[in-house]
Amino acid sequence: MTITDIVTDPSLRLALETSAQAQEQALKLLDFVSSQPPTDSPSHDFQIQVSKQQKLLLTYLAQLRGLHRDAHVNARETKAVTAEARQEVDKLHLQLQNLYYEQRHLQAEIAACESYDHKYTQLPLIPVEAFLAQFPEHAKLDENELMLARIEHEFTDRQILENQRQELLKKKMALQAGNKQRKDDLANLDKDLEKFIDAANPILKTFVSPKWPKLSDQSIWRPIRSLAAAAAPVCPEDRTQRIYAILFDTALAILTPAWLALQQWRVE
């Protein structure tokens, strides 16, 4: 392979041809000078021939110098263009590497999402067949939309159940408060009965009779306690009236024998 086969640029080929011509002219000049016998004073024709060949050689050298300068300029321009192209290639290569990295990252994220143990998979949702039987308008939905509809249905049902639980809890608290109030009322009633009994003791002692039962006998208080216990389930607005009625009946049961004894004593 010759140099002409390697170099394909026209300007470089022209420089090679000019270089070859300059070389050939220099060899001709040397041959011409060496062919003349050495003398002290060369002839005028010899000097003219040497001058012509020197001028021709200088012409070739000037052309070669110009072509060499152009080759250097073209080389600089080519290097600049090559550097720009290399930068563009490096930029594209970097973008390609970034795309590869992003692709691997997205693939890893997709794999993580596909293998993630989602909470909705643990929800006690109703079966798909039962859901579609209950809501046939969702039969044409895809898998994701159907799952969203089932989750929304479960959320709605749980909200309804939570509201019912809150209402039942309020009722429970109200019943507990009512029971506590009734217990307090019964405790106060026991105290009031004890005070009433203590206040009735002087009257009973005045009209005492051996035939009357003693106050320590629980049989006379058992009906009263039954009446007091019967007042417990009464609604709050009627509780006070019922307690007063029980107290009145108790007073009547205690004072009636005393009043009858007083009437009998007056007759005698």
Short mmCIF file of C-alpha atoms in Angstrom, two decimals:
data_model
loop_
_atom_site.label_atom_id
_atom_site.label_comp_id
_atom_site.label_asym_id
_atom_site.label_seq_id
_atom_site.Cartn_x
_atom_site.Cartn_y
_atom_site.Cartn_z
CA MET A 1 0.00 0.00 0.00
CA THR A 2 1.51 3.28 -1.14
CA ILE A 3 1.12 6.65 0.49
CA THR A 4 -1.28 7.76 -2.23
CA ASP A 5 -3.60 4.96 -1.20
CA ILE A 6 -3.51 6.14 2.40
CA VAL A 7 -3.90 9.88 1.78
CA THR A 8 -7.24 10.67 0.16
CA ASP A 9 -7.55 14.41 0.86
CA PRO A 10 -7.05 16.45 -2.38
CA SER A 11 -5.02 19.21 -0.68
CA LEU A 12 -2.70 16.69 0.93
CA ARG A 13 -2.30 14.85 -2.35
CA LEU A 14 -1.40 18.15 -4.02
CA ALA A 15 1.16 18.78 -1.29
CA LEU A 16 2.64 15.32 -1.86
CA GLU A 17 2.85 15.93 -5.61
CA THR A 18 4.49 19.34 -5.08
CA SER A 19 6.92 17.78 -2.61
CA ALA A 20 7.81 15.12 -5.17
CA GLN A 21 8.32 17.76 -7.86
CA ALA A 22 10.50 19.85 -5.53
CA GLN A 23 12.53 16.76 -4.69
CA GLU A 24 12.93 15.92 -8.35
CA GLN A 25 13.96 19.49 -9.17
CA ALA A 26 16.49 19.49 -6.34
CA LEU A 27 17.99 16.25 -7.64
CA LYS A 28 18.16 17.68 -11.16
CA LEU A 29 19.92 20.76 -9.85
CA LEU A 30 22.43 18.64 -7.97
CA ASP A 31 23.02 16.44 -10.99
CA PHE A 32 23.46 19.48 -13.22
CA VAL A 33 25.92 21.12 -10.85
CA SER A 34 27.84 17.90 -10.28
CA SER A 35 28.04 17.22 -14.03
CA GLN A 36 30.07 20.35 -14.65
CA PRO A 37 33.83 20.13 -14.12
CA PRO A 38 35.12 22.15 -11.22
CA THR A 39 36.55 25.46 -12.43
CA ASP A 40 37.48 28.65 -10.73
CA SER A 41 35.08 30.74 -12.76
CA PRO A 42 31.91 29.02 -14.10
CA SER A 43 30.60 30.15 -17.43
CA HIS A 44 27.76 32.59 -17.86
CA ASP A 45 25.43 29.99 -19.40
CA PHE A 46 26.05 27.63 -16.49
CA GLN A 47 25.14 30.30 -14.03
CA ILE A 48 21.96 31.12 -15.97
CA GLN A 49 20.91 27.45 -16.02
CA VAL A 50 21.64 27.06 -12.34
CA SER A 51 19.68 30.23 -11.60
CA LYS A 52 16.68 29.00 -13.60
CA GLN A 53 16.65 25.65 -11.86
CA GLN A 54 17.07 27.32 -8.47
CA LYS A 55 14.12 29.61 -9.21
CA LEU A 56 12.05 26.61 -10.24
CA LEU A 57 13.07 24.79 -7.08
CA LEU A 58 12.22 27.83 -4.97
CA THR A 59 8.85 28.00 -6.71
CA TYR A 60 8.16 24.40 -5.79
CA LEU A 61 9.33 25.07 -2.25
CA ALA A 62 7.10 28.16 -1.99
CA GLN A 63 4.13 26.15 -3.23
CA LEU A 64 5.02 23.36 -0.83
CA ARG A 65 5.30 25.85 2.04
CA GLY A 66 1.88 27.27 1.20
CA LEU A 67 0.36 23.83 0.94
CA HIS A 68 2.01 22.90 4.22
CA ARG A 69 0.52 25.99 5.86
CA ASP A 70 -2.90 25.16 4.43
CA ALA A 71 -2.54 21.59 5.67
CA HIS A 72 -1.79 22.86 9.18
CA VAL A 73 -4.78 25.20 9.08
CA ASN A 74 -6.99 22.40 7.81
CA ALA A 75 -5.61 20.12 10.51
CA ARG A 76 -6.49 22.69 13.20
CA GLU A 77 -9.97 23.10 11.76
CA THR A 78 -10.37 19.35 11.56
CA LYS A 79 -9.21 18.99 15.17
CA ALA A 80 -11.69 21.66 16.25
CA VAL A 81 -14.52 19.98 14.37
CA THR A 82 -13.42 16.62 15.76
CA ALA A 83 -13.35 18.05 19.30
CA GLU A 84 -16.85 19.45 18.88
CA ALA A 85 -18.06 16.16 17.47
CA ARG A 86 -16.34 14.32 20.32
CA GLN A 87 -18.01 16.57 22.86
CA GLU A 88 -21.36 15.93 21.22
CA VAL A 89 -20.67 12.20 21.21
CA ASP A 90 -19.59 12.33 24.86
CA LYS A 91 -22.73 14.28 25.70
CA LEU A 92 -24.91 11.76 23.91
CA HIS A 93 -23.03 8.91 25.56
CA LEU A 94 -23.57 10.50 28.98
CA GLN A 95 -27.26 10.92 28.23
CA LEU A 96 -27.39 7.30 27.15
CA GLN A 97 -25.74 6.22 30.40
CA ASN A 98 -28.22 8.35 32.34
CA LEU A 99 -31.07 6.71 30.46
CA TYR A 100 -29.64 3.28 31.25
CA TYR A 101 -29.34 4.24 34.92
CA GLU A 102 -32.89 5.62 34.97
CA GLN A 103 -34.14 2.49 33.24
CA ARG A 104 -32.49 0.26 35.84
CA HIS A 105 -33.86 2.45 38.63
CA LEU A 106 -37.39 2.33 37.22
CA GLN A 107 -37.17 -1.41 36.72
CA ALA A 108 -36.07 -1.80 40.35
CA GLU A 109 -38.94 0.43 41.51
CA ILE A 110 -41.43 -1.53 39.42
CA ALA A 111 -40.14 -4.80 40.84
CA ALA A 112 -40.35 -3.38 44.38
CA CYS A 113 -43.90 -2.18 43.79
CA GLU A 114 -44.95 -5.51 42.33
CA SER A 115 -43.45 -7.43 45.27
CA TYR A 116 -44.64 -4.95 47.95
CA ASP A 117 -47.05 -6.35 50.51
CA HIS A 118 -49.83 -3.79 50.16
CA LYS A 119 -52.24 -3.25 53.03
CA TYR A 120 -55.27 -3.45 50.78
CA THR A 121 -54.47 -7.10 50.08
CA GLN A 122 -55.04 -7.79 53.79
CA LEU A 123 -58.44 -6.09 53.93
CA PRO A 124 -61.40 -8.43 54.56
CA LEU A 125 -63.13 -7.43 51.33
CA ILE A 126 -66.18 -9.24 50.12
CA PRO A 127 -65.54 -11.67 47.24
CA VAL A 128 -65.58 -10.33 43.70
CA GLU A 129 -68.58 -12.48 42.77
CA ALA A 130 -70.62 -11.18 45.70
CA PHE A 131 -69.58 -7.60 44.97
CA LEU A 132 -70.55 -7.86 41.30
CA ALA A 133 -73.82 -9.51 42.25
CA GLN A 134 -74.54 -6.61 44.59
CA PHE A 135 -73.27 -3.93 42.16
CA PRO A 136 -73.65 -5.23 38.59
CA GLU A 137 -72.82 -1.79 37.14
CA HIS A 138 -69.13 -2.44 37.98
CA ALA A 139 -68.93 -5.61 35.89
CA LYS A 140 -67.18 -3.87 32.97
CA LEU A 141 -64.41 -2.30 35.07
CA ASP A 142 -60.83 -3.49 34.79
CA GLU A 143 -58.94 -5.10 37.65
CA ASN A 144 -57.56 -1.88 39.16
CA GLU A 145 -60.83 0.06 38.97
CA LEU A 146 -62.72 -2.92 40.38
CA MET A 147 -60.32 -3.10 43.33
CA LEU A 148 -60.77 0.64 43.95
CA ALA A 149 -64.55 0.21 43.88
CA ARG A 150 -64.36 -2.68 46.37
CA ILE A 151 -62.12 -0.67 48.70
CA GLU A 152 -64.48 2.31 48.47
CA HIS A 153 -67.42 0.03 49.28
CA GLU A 154 -65.55 -1.39 52.28
CA PHE A 155 -64.72 2.14 53.46
CA THR A 156 -68.37 3.20 53.20
CA ASP A 157 -69.54 0.14 55.15
CA ARG A 158 -66.96 0.76 57.84
CA GLN A 159 -68.05 4.38 58.16
CA ILE A 160 -71.65 3.26 58.63
CA LEU A 161 -70.63 0.68 61.22
CA GLU A 162 -68.46 3.23 63.00
CA ASN A 163 -71.37 5.67 63.19
CA GLN A 164 -73.57 2.92 64.59
CA ARG A 165 -70.89 2.04 67.12
CA GLN A 166 -70.61 5.67 68.21
CA GLU A 167 -74.40 5.90 68.62
CA LEU A 168 -74.48 2.68 70.65
CA LEU A 169 -71.59 3.93 72.75
CA LYS A 170 -73.49 7.15 73.48
CA LYS A 171 -76.56 5.13 74.47
CA LYS A 172 -74.40 2.93 76.69
CA MET A 173 -72.89 5.95 78.41
CA ALA A 174 -76.36 7.47 78.87
CA LEU A 175 -77.66 4.23 80.37
CA GLN A 176 -74.65 3.99 82.67
CA ALA A 177 -75.19 7.58 83.80
CA GLY A 178 -78.91 6.85 84.37
CA ASN A 179 -78.13 3.71 86.36
CA LYS A 180 -75.62 5.61 88.47
CA GLN A 181 -78.20 8.32 89.12
CA ARG A 182 -80.77 5.71 90.13
CA LYS A 183 -78.27 4.07 92.46
CA ASP A 184 -77.55 7.44 94.04
CA ASP A 185 -81.29 8.11 94.39
CA LEU A 186 -81.81 4.73 96.06
CA ALA A 187 -78.91 5.40 98.41
CA ASN A 188 -80.40 8.79 99.29
CA LEU A 189 -83.80 7.14 99.72
CA ASP A 190 -82.33 4.72 102.26
CA LYS A 191 -80.91 7.65 104.19
CA ASP A 192 -84.22 9.51 104.03
CA LEU A 193 -86.07 6.42 105.25
CA GLU A 194 -83.68 6.03 108.14
CA LYS A 195 -84.19 9.68 109.09
CA PHE A 196 -87.95 9.27 108.77
CA ILE A 197 -87.91 6.18 110.98
CA ASP A 198 -85.81 7.96 113.58
CA ALA A 199 -88.27 10.87 113.53
CA ALA A 200 -91.27 8.49 113.88
CA ASN A 201 -89.86 6.64 116.89
CA PRO A 202 -91.14 9.18 119.49
CA ILE A 203 -94.66 8.97 118.05
CA LEU A 204 -94.62 5.19 118.10
CA LYS A 205 -93.37 5.15 121.67
CA THR A 206 -96.29 7.36 122.70
CA PHE A 207 -98.88 5.06 121.12
CA VAL A 208 -97.01 1.85 121.61
CA SER A 209 -98.99 -1.34 121.90
CA PRO A 210 -97.78 -4.86 122.60
CA LYS A 211 -99.72 -6.01 119.58
CA TRP A 212 -97.74 -3.81 117.21
CA PRO A 213 -94.66 -5.16 115.59
CA LYS A 214 -91.35 -3.81 116.72
CA LEU A 215 -89.42 -1.39 114.51
CA SER A 216 -86.56 -3.84 114.48
CA ASP A 217 -88.79 -6.40 112.82
CA GLN A 218 -87.72 -6.49 109.15
CA SER A 219 -91.14 -7.76 108.07
CA ILE A 220 -92.69 -4.29 108.34
CA TRP A 221 -89.95 -2.74 106.20
CA ARG A 222 -89.84 -5.44 103.54
CA PRO A 223 -92.89 -4.04 101.64
CA ILE A 224 -91.40 -0.56 101.86
CA ARG A 225 -88.09 -1.73 100.47
CA SER A 226 -89.97 -3.56 97.70
CA LEU A 227 -91.73 -0.32 96.83
CA ALA A 228 -88.42 1.52 96.82
CA ALA A 229 -86.90 -1.09 94.55
CA ALA A 230 -89.92 -0.81 92.26
CA ALA A 231 -89.19 2.90 91.88
CA ALA A 232 -85.78 2.20 90.27
CA PRO A 233 -86.92 1.53 86.67
CA VAL A 234 -89.15 4.60 86.62
CA CYS A 235 -88.10 7.29 84.16
CA PRO A 236 -86.16 10.23 85.72
CA GLU A 237 -88.98 12.78 85.45
CA ASP A 238 -91.36 10.51 87.47
CA ARG A 239 -88.75 9.31 89.97
CA THR A 240 -89.22 12.17 92.47
CA GLN A 241 -93.00 11.85 92.52
CA ARG A 242 -92.70 8.08 93.00
CA ILE A 243 -90.29 8.53 95.92
CA TYR A 244 -92.65 11.01 97.59
CA ALA A 245 -95.51 8.55 97.10
CA ILE A 246 -93.46 5.79 98.74
CA LEU A 247 -92.60 8.04 101.67
CA PHE A 248 -96.27 8.99 102.04
CA ASP A 249 -97.35 5.33 102.00
CA THR A 250 -94.68 4.51 104.56
CA ALA A 251 -95.79 7.33 106.86
CA LEU A 252 -99.39 6.24 106.48
CA ALA A 253 -98.48 2.64 107.33
CA ILE A 254 -96.67 3.75 110.48
CA LEU A 255 -99.07 6.45 111.71
CA THR A 256 -102.38 4.66 111.00
CA PRO A 257 -102.10 2.28 113.99
CA ALA A 258 -101.16 5.20 116.21
CA TRP A 259 -104.18 7.18 115.06
CA LEU A 260 -106.52 4.22 115.64
CA ALA A 261 -105.10 3.75 119.14
CA LEU A 262 -105.66 7.43 119.85
CA GLN A 263 -109.30 7.21 118.77
CA GLN A 264 -109.86 4.14 120.94
CA TRP A 265 -108.30 5.90 123.94
CA ARG A 266 -110.67 8.86 123.50
CA VAL A 267 -113.69 6.56 123.41
CA GLU A 268 -112.64 4.85 126.60
#
